[in-house]
Coordinates of C-alpha atoms in Angstrom, one line a residue:
X30 CA 23.5 20.8 19.8
X31 CA 25.6 18.3 17.8
X32 CA 23.5 15.4 19.1
X33 CA 20.4 17.0 17.6
X34 CA 22.0 17.4 14.2
X35 CA 23.1 13.7 14.3
X36 CA 19.6 12.7 15.4
X37 CA 18.0 14.4 12.4
X38 CA 20.7 14.1 9.7
X39 CA 22.9 11.2 10.8
X40 CA 23.0 7.5 10.0
X41 CA 22.7 6.0 13.5
X42 CA 20.0 3.7 14.8
X43 CA 18.7 6.6 16.9
X44 CA 18.3 8.6 13.7
X45 CA 16.5 5.8 12.0
X46 CA 14.1 5.3 14.9
X47 CA 13.5 9.0 15.1
X48 CA 12.8 9.3 11.4
X49 CA 10.4 6.3 11.4
X50 CA 8.6 7.7 14.4
X51 CA 8.3 11.1 12.8
X52 CA 7.0 9.7 9.5
X53 CA 4.5 7.4 11.2
X54 CA 3.2 9.9 13.7
X55 CA 2.8 12.6 11.0
X56 CA 1.1 10.2 8.6
X57 CA -1.3 8.9 11.2
X58 CA -2.3 12.5 12.3
X59 CA -2.8 13.6 8.7
X60 CA -4.8 10.4 8.0
X61 CA -7.4 11.7 10.5
X62 CA -8.3 14.6 8.1
X63 CA -11.5 13.9 6.3
X64 CA -12.6 15.6 3.0
X65 CA -16.3 15.2 2.2
X66 CA -16.3 12.4 4.9
X67 CA -13.5 10.4 3.3
X68 CA -10.1 9.9 4.8
X69 CA -7.0 8.3 3.3
X70 CA -6.0 6.9 6.7
X71 CA -2.5 5.4 7.1
X72 CA -1.8 6.0 3.4
X73 CA -0.6 9.4 4.5
X74 CA 2.4 7.6 6.1
X75 CA 3.6 6.8 2.6
X76 CA 3.1 10.5 1.5
X77 CA 5.1 11.8 4.4
X78 CA 7.8 9.3 3.7
X79 CA 8.0 10.4 0.0
X80 CA 8.1 14.0 1.1
X81 CA 11.0 13.5 3.6
X82 CA 12.8 11.3 1.1
X83 CA 12.5 14.1 -1.5
X84 CA 14.3 16.5 0.9
X85 CA 17.2 14.0 1.2
X86 CA 16.4 12.3 4.5
X87 CA 17.5 8.7 4.5
X88 CA 18.3 5.8 6.8
X89 CA 20.9 3.1 7.1
X90 CA 20.5 0.5 4.4
X91 CA 20.8 -2.5 6.6
X92 CA 18.3 -1.1 9.1
X93 CA 16.0 -0.2 6.2
X94 CA 16.1 -3.7 4.9
X95 CA 15.3 -5.2 8.3
X96 CA 12.4 -2.8 9.0
X97 CA 11.0 -3.3 5.5
X98 CA 11.0 -7.1 5.8
X99 CA 9.7 -7.1 9.4
X100 CA 7.0 -4.5 8.6
X101 CA 5.8 -6.6 5.6
X102 CA 5.7 -9.7 7.9
X103 CA 3.6 -7.8 10.5
X104 CA 1.3 -6.4 7.7
X105 CA 0.6 -9.8 6.2
X106 CA 0.2 -11.4 9.6
X107 CA -2.3 -8.7 10.7
X108 CA -4.4 -9.1 7.5
X109 CA -4.4 -12.9 8.2
X110 CA -5.7 -12.3 11.7
X111 CA -8.3 -9.9 10.5
X112 CA -9.8 -12.0 7.7
X113 CA -9.0 -15.5 9.1
X114 CA -12.1 -16.1 11.2
X115 CA -14.5 -15.6 8.3
X116 CA -12.3 -16.7 5.4
X117 CA -13.4 -20.3 5.0
X118 CA -17.0 -19.5 5.9
X119 CA -17.1 -17.0 3.0
X120 CA -16.8 -19.9 0.5
X121 CA -20.1 -21.2 1.6
X122 CA -21.9 -18.1 0.4
X123 CA -20.4 -16.0 -2.5
X124 CA -16.7 -16.5 -1.7
X125 CA -15.9 -18.5 -4.9
X126 CA -17.6 -15.9 -7.1
X127 CA -15.8 -13.0 -5.4
X128 CA -12.4 -14.9 -5.7
X129 CA -13.1 -15.4 -9.4
X130 CA -13.8 -11.7 -9.8
X131 CA -10.6 -10.8 -7.9
X132 CA -8.6 -13.1 -10.2
X133 CA -10.2 -11.5 -13.3
X134 CA -9.2 -8.1 -12.0
X135 CA -5.6 -9.2 -11.4
X136 CA -5.5 -10.7 -14.9
X137 CA -6.8 -7.4 -16.4
X138 CA -4.2 -5.5 -14.4
X139 CA -1.4 -7.7 -15.8
X140 CA -2.7 -7.2 -19.4
X141 CA -2.7 -3.4 -19.0
X142 CA 0.8 -3.5 -17.5
X143 CA 2.0 -5.7 -20.5
X144 CA 0.4 -3.3 -23.0
X145 CA 2.1 -0.3 -21.3
X146 CA 5.5 -2.1 -21.3
X147 CA 4.9 -3.1 -25.0
X148 CA 4.5 0.6 -26.0
X149 CA 7.3 1.9 -23.7
X150 CA 9.8 -0.8 -22.9
X151 CA 12.2 1.9 -21.5
X152 CA 10.0 1.8 -18.3
X153 CA 11.8 -1.4 -17.4
X154 CA 11.3 -3.0 -14.0
X155 CA 9.3 0.0 -12.8
X156 CA 6.2 -1.5 -14.4
X157 CA 6.3 -4.2 -11.8
X158 CA 6.1 -1.6 -9.0
X159 CA 3.4 0.3 -10.9
X160 CA 1.4 -2.9 -11.2
X161 CA 1.7 -3.5 -7.4
X162 CA 1.0 0.2 -6.5
X163 CA -2.0 0.6 -8.8
X164 CA -3.8 -2.2 -6.9
X165 CA -2.2 -1.2 -3.5
X166 CA -0.6 -4.6 -3.2
X167 CA 2.2 -4.2 -0.8
X168 CA 3.0 -7.9 -0.4
X169 CA 3.1 -8.1 -4.2
X170 CA 5.8 -5.4 -4.2
X171 CA 7.8 -7.3 -1.6
X172 CA 7.5 -10.6 -3.5
X173 CA 8.6 -8.9 -6.7
X174 CA 11.6 -7.2 -5.1
X175 CA 12.7 -10.5 -3.4
X176 CA 12.3 -12.5 -6.7
X177 CA 14.5 -10.0 -8.5
X178 CA 17.2 -10.0 -5.8
X179 CA 17.1 -13.8 -5.7
X180 CA 17.6 -14.1 -9.5
X181 CA 20.2 -11.3 -10.0
X182 CA 21.7 -10.7 -6.5
X183 CA 21.1 -7.0 -6.7
X184 CA 18.3 -4.6 -5.8
X185 CA 16.5 -2.4 -8.3
X186 CA 15.1 0.8 -6.7
X187 CA 13.0 1.5 -9.7
X188 CA 10.5 -1.2 -8.6
X189 CA 9.8 0.8 -5.3
X190 CA 9.7 4.0 -7.3
X191 CA 7.0 2.7 -9.6
X192 CA 5.1 1.5 -6.6
X193 CA 5.4 4.9 -4.8
X194 CA 4.2 6.7 -7.9
X195 CA 1.2 4.5 -8.6
X196 CA 0.1 3.8 -5.0
X197 CA -1.5 7.2 -4.2
X198 CA -3.6 7.1 -7.3
X199 CA -4.5 3.5 -6.6
X200 CA -5.9 4.5 -3.2
X201 CA -7.8 7.5 -4.6
X202 CA -9.1 5.4 -7.5
X203 CA -10.4 2.7 -5.2
X204 CA -12.1 5.4 -3.0
X205 CA -13.7 7.1 -6.0
X206 CA -14.8 3.8 -7.4
X207 CA -16.5 2.8 -4.2
X208 CA -18.3 6.2 -4.0
X209 CA -19.4 5.9 -7.6
X210 CA -20.7 2.3 -7.1
X211 CA -22.6 3.5 -4.0
X212 CA -24.4 6.2 -5.9
X213 CA -25.0 4.2 -9.1
X214 CA -26.5 1.3 -7.1
X215 CA -28.2 3.6 -4.6
X216 CA -26.9 1.7 -1.6
X217 CA -28.5 2.8 1.7
X218 CA -26.0 2.4 4.6
X219 CA -28.7 2.3 7.3
X220 CA -30.6 -0.4 5.6
X221 CA -27.4 -2.4 4.9
X222 CA -26.5 -2.1 8.6
X223 CA -29.9 -3.4 9.7
X224 CA -29.6 -6.3 7.3
X225 CA -26.2 -7.2 8.6
X226 CA -27.5 -7.0 12.2
X227 CA -30.4 -9.3 11.3
X228 CA -28.0 -11.9 9.9
X229 CA -25.8 -11.9 13.0

């Protein structure tokens, strides 16, 4: 029975693998739940991780660092594979306009973050995590953490804390915004699908 206790509450590699497998499996299963036809998908993995972390479950720091960095590499690489085929072709149509809109949104986010920091500077480095989490920018979080470590030689957990707090609302906010835009502009999915099929 001792092996089971060590597996659940220990600090071994087996404990880390078990905990990651548990969090990922539970998050993926919960992500299949749909409310009014909307699902949060793999975002539930973050929620399950936050919940287990709240109850004191943790993993070895060195293993955590490796998995965090490797996971971020896989995430960015997968996004590149997904958007790569049509990335340069998009500039021929409305790609430049969409990129300018994205840059404007990022600038607005930075302005809002600076205003929040101006009125409450006690928030400290957490504002960087909040900025990344609010726009669900995981690579941005990784870059901010690495930049801080490179400049100071120490890690600040408040950056991740700010990200974890803002990320759920960032996801929900994006979903609600898309639903609102759909109803305001009266988008018809069946007609849009037919138009896309006609273009291809």
